[in-house]
Tab-separated table of C-alpha atoms in Angstrom:
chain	number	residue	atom	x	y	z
A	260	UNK	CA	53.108	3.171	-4.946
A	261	UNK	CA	49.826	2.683	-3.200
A	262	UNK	CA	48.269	5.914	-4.423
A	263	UNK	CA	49.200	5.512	-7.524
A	264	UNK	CA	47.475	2.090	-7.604
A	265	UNK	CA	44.510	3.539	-6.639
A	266	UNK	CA	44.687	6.503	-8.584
A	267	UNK	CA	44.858	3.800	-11.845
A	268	UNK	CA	41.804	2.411	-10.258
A	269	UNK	CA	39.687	5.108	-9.727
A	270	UNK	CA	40.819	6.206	-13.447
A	271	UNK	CA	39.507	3.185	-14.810
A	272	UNK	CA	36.243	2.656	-12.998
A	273	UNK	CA	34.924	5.966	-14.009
A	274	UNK	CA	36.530	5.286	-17.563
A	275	UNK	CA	34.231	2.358	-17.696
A	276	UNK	CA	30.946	4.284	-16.084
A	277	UNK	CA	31.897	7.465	-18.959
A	278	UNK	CA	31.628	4.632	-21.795
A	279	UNK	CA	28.469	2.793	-20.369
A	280	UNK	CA	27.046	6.062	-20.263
A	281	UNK	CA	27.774	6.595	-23.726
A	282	UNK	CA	26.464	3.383	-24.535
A	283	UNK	CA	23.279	3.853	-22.947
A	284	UNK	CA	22.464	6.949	-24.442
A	285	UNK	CA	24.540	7.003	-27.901
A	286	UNK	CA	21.601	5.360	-29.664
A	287	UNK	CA	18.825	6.171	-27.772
A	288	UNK	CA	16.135	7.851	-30.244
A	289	UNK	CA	14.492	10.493	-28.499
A	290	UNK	CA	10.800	11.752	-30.002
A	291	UNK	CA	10.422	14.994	-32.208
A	292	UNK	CA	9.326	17.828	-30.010
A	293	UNK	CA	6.716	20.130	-31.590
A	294	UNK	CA	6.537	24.001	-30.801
A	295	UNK	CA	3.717	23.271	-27.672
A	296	UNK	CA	5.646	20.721	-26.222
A	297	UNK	CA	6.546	22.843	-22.794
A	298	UNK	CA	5.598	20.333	-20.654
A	299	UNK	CA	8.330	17.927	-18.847
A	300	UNK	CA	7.846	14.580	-18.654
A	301	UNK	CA	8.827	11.113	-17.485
A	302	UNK	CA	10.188	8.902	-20.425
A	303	UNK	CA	10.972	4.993	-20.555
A	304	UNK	CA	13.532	3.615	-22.954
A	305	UNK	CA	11.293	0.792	-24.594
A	306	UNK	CA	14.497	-0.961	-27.149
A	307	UNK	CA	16.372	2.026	-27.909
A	308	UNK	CA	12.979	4.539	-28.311
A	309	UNK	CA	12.008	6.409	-25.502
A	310	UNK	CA	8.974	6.660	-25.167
A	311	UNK	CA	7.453	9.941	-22.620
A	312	UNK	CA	4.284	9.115	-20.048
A	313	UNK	CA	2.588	10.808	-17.514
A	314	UNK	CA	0.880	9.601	-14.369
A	315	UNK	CA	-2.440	9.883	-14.702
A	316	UNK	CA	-5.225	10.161	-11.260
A	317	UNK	CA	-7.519	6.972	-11.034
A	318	UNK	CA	-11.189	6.951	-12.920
A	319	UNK	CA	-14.001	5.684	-11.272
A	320	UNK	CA	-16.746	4.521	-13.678
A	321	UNK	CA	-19.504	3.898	-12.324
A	322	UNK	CA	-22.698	2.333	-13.537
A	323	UNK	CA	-26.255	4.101	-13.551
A	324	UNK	CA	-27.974	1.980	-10.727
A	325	UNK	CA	-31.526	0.853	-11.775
A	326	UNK	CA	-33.540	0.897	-9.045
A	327	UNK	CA	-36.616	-2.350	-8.517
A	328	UNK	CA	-38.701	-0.192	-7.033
A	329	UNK	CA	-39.365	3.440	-5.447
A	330	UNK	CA	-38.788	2.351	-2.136
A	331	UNK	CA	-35.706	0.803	-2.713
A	332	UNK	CA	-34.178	4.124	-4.220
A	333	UNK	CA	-36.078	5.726	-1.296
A	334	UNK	CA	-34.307	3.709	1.130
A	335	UNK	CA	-30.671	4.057	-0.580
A	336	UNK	CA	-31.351	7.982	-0.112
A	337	UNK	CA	-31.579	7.291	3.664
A	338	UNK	CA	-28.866	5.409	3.574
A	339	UNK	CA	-26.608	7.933	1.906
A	340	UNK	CA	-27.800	10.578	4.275
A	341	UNK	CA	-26.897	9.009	7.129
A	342	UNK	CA	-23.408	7.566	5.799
A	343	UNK	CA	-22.660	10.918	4.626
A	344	UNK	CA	-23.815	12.488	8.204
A	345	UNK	CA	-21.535	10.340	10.481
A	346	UNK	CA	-18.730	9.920	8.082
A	347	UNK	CA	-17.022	12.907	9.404
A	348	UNK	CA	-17.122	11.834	13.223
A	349	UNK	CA	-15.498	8.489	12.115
A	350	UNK	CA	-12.372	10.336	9.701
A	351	UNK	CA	-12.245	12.855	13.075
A	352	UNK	CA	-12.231	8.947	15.378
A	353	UNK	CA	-9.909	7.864	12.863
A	354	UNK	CA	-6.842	11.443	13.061
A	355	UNK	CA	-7.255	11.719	16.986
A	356	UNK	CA	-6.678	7.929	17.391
A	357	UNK	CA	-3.544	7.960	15.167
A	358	UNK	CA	-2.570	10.944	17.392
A	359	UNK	CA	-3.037	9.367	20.473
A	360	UNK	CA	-0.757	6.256	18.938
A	361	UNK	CA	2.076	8.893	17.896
A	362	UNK	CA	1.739	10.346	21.198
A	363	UNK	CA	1.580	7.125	23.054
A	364	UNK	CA	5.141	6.370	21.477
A	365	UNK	CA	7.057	9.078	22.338
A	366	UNK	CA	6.653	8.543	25.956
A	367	UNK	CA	7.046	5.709	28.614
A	368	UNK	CA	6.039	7.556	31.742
A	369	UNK	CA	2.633	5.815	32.552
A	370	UNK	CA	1.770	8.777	34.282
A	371	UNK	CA	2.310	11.099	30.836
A	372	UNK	CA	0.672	7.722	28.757
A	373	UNK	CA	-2.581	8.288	30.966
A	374	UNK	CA	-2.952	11.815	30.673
A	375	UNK	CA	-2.930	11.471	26.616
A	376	UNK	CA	-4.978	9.187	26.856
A	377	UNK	CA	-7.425	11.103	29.796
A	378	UNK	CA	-6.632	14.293	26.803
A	379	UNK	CA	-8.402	11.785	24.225
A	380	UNK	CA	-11.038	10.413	26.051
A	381	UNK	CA	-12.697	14.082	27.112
A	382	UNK	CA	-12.452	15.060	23.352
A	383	UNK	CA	-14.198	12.281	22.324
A	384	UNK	CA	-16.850	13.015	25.310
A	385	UNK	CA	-17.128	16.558	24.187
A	386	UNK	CA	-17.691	15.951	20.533
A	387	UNK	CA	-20.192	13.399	22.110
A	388	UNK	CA	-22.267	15.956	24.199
A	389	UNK	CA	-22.162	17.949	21.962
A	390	UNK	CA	-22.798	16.367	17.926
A	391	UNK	CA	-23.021	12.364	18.634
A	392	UNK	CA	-25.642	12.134	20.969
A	393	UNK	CA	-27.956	13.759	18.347
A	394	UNK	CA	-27.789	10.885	16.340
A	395	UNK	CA	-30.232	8.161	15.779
A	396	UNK	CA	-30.029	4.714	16.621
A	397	UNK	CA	-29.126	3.549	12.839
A	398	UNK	CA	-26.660	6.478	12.515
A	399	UNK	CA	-24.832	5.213	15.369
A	400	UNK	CA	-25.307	1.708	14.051
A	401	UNK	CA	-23.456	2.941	10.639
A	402	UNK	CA	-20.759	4.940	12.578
A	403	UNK	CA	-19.501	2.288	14.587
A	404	UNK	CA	-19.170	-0.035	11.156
A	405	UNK	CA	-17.020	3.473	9.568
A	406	UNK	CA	-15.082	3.747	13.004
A	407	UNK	CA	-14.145	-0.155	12.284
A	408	UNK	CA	-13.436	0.816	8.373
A	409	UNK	CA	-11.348	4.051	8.906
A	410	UNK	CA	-9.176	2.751	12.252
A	411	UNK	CA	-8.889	-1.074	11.728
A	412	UNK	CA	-10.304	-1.953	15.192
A	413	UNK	CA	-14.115	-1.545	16.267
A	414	UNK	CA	-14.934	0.802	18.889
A	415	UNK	CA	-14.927	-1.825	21.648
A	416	UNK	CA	-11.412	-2.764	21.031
A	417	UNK	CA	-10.277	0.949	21.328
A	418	UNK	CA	-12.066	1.444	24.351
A	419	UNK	CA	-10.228	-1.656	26.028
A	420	UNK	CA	-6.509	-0.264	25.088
A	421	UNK	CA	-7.353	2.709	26.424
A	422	UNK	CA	-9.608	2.788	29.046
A	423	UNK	CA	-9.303	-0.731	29.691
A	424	UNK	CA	-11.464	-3.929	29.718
A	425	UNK	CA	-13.923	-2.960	32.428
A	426	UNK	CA	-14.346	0.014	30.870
A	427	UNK	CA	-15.086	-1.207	27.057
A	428	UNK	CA	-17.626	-4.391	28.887
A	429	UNK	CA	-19.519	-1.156	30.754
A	430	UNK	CA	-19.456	0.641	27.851
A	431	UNK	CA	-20.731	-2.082	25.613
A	432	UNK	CA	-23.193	-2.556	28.451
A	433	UNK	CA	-24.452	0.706	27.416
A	434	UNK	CA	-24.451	0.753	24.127
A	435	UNK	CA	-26.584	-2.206	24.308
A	436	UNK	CA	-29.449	-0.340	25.713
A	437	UNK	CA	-29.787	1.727	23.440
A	438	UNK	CA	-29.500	-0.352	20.122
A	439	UNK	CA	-25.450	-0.483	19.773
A	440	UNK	CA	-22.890	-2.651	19.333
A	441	UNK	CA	-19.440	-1.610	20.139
A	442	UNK	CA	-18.009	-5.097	18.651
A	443	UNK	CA	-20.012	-4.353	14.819
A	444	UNK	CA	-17.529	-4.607	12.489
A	445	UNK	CA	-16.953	-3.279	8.738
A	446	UNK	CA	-17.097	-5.738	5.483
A	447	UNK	CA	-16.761	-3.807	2.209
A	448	UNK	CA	-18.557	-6.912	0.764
A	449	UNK	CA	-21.559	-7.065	3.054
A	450	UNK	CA	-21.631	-3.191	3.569
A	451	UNK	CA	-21.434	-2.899	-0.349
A	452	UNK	CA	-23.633	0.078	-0.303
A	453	UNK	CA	-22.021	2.332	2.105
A	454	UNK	CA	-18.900	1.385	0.621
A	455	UNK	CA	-20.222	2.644	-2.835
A	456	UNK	CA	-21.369	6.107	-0.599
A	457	UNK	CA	-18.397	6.618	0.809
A	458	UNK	CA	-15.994	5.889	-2.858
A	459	UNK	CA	-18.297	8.449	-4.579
A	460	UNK	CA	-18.461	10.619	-1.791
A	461	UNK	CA	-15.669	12.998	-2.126
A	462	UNK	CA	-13.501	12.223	0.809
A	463	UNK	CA	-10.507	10.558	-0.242
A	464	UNK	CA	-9.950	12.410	-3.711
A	465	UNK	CA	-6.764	14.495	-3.655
């Protein structure tokens, strides 16, 4: 007796889900197709008509800048060049950072915590020895403000999670010396030209 209960039931719940089905779709008027029309598509029904879209990428217009004077356009050209030249250390910063954090997670041996991090820390000196310490004093200006940007926390504050806060107060120490600021931070307002660079730059289009 139970079954067949149930068997009634499940009879007339997927009666009712056959005839809203039919309902949804019995009047729906669906455009002509012409011979070229290959290409599928996503459609929304818009009172009965549906109506096919596609998703199109986002366009960027951009204004022609006019330039006040030689030296500003001059100086803008700088600019770029030296956005453009530490941009890559800061997306590089910004993948072995979210590594470290992926890695970080997975484990809860301090001993294993402090060798990722020790595994960080000597990449980052490497690429240091090696590229960074090429730079000049307002590349490493602007490449502190992209570190900020592209990771969310300034330089200073990574250094302290990681190494600790001795560690990010000697390294700001430092940095001090010679013209840095572990602490700058990033403002897409203030920094209004690098953040024009770095949107017409090529790095984030897929």
């Amino acid at each position: 007796m139970k079954y067949s209960r149930l068997f009634i039931l499940l009879f007339v719940i997927l009666a009712a889900m056959g005839v809203k089905a039919q309902e949804t779709t019995e009047h729906v008027i669906w455009p002509v197709l012409g011979k070229n029309d290959t290409i599928r598509v996503a459609a929304t029904n818009d009172g009965g008509y549906m109506i096919p879209w596609i998703a199109l990428q986002e366009v960027k217009i951009m204004g022609l800048r006019i330039w006040r004077s030689a030296a500003d356009q001059a100086a803008f050209n700088r600019l770029r060049y030296n956005v453009l030249k530490v941009m890559p250390y800061a997306l590089y910063a910004k993948r072995r950072y979210e590594k470290l954090e992926r890695d970080l997670a997975l484990v809860n041996d301090k001993k294993t915590q402090k060798k990722l991090v020790k595994e960080c820390d000597n990449e980052i000196k490497k690429m240091f020895n090696t590229e960074i310490k090429e730079l000049t004093i307002t590349q490493g200006q602007i490449l502190t403000k992209l570190i900020d940007r592209e990771v969310g926390r300034t330089t200073y504050d990574i250094v302290k999670q990681t190494k600790g806060g001795f560690a990010a107060f000697s390294y700001q120490l430092v940095a001090r010396v010679v013209g840095h600021n572990l602490k700058t931070t990033y403002s897409a307002t203030e920094d209004k030209d690098i953040e024009s660079i770095i949107v017409n730059s090529g790095y984030y289009q897929q």
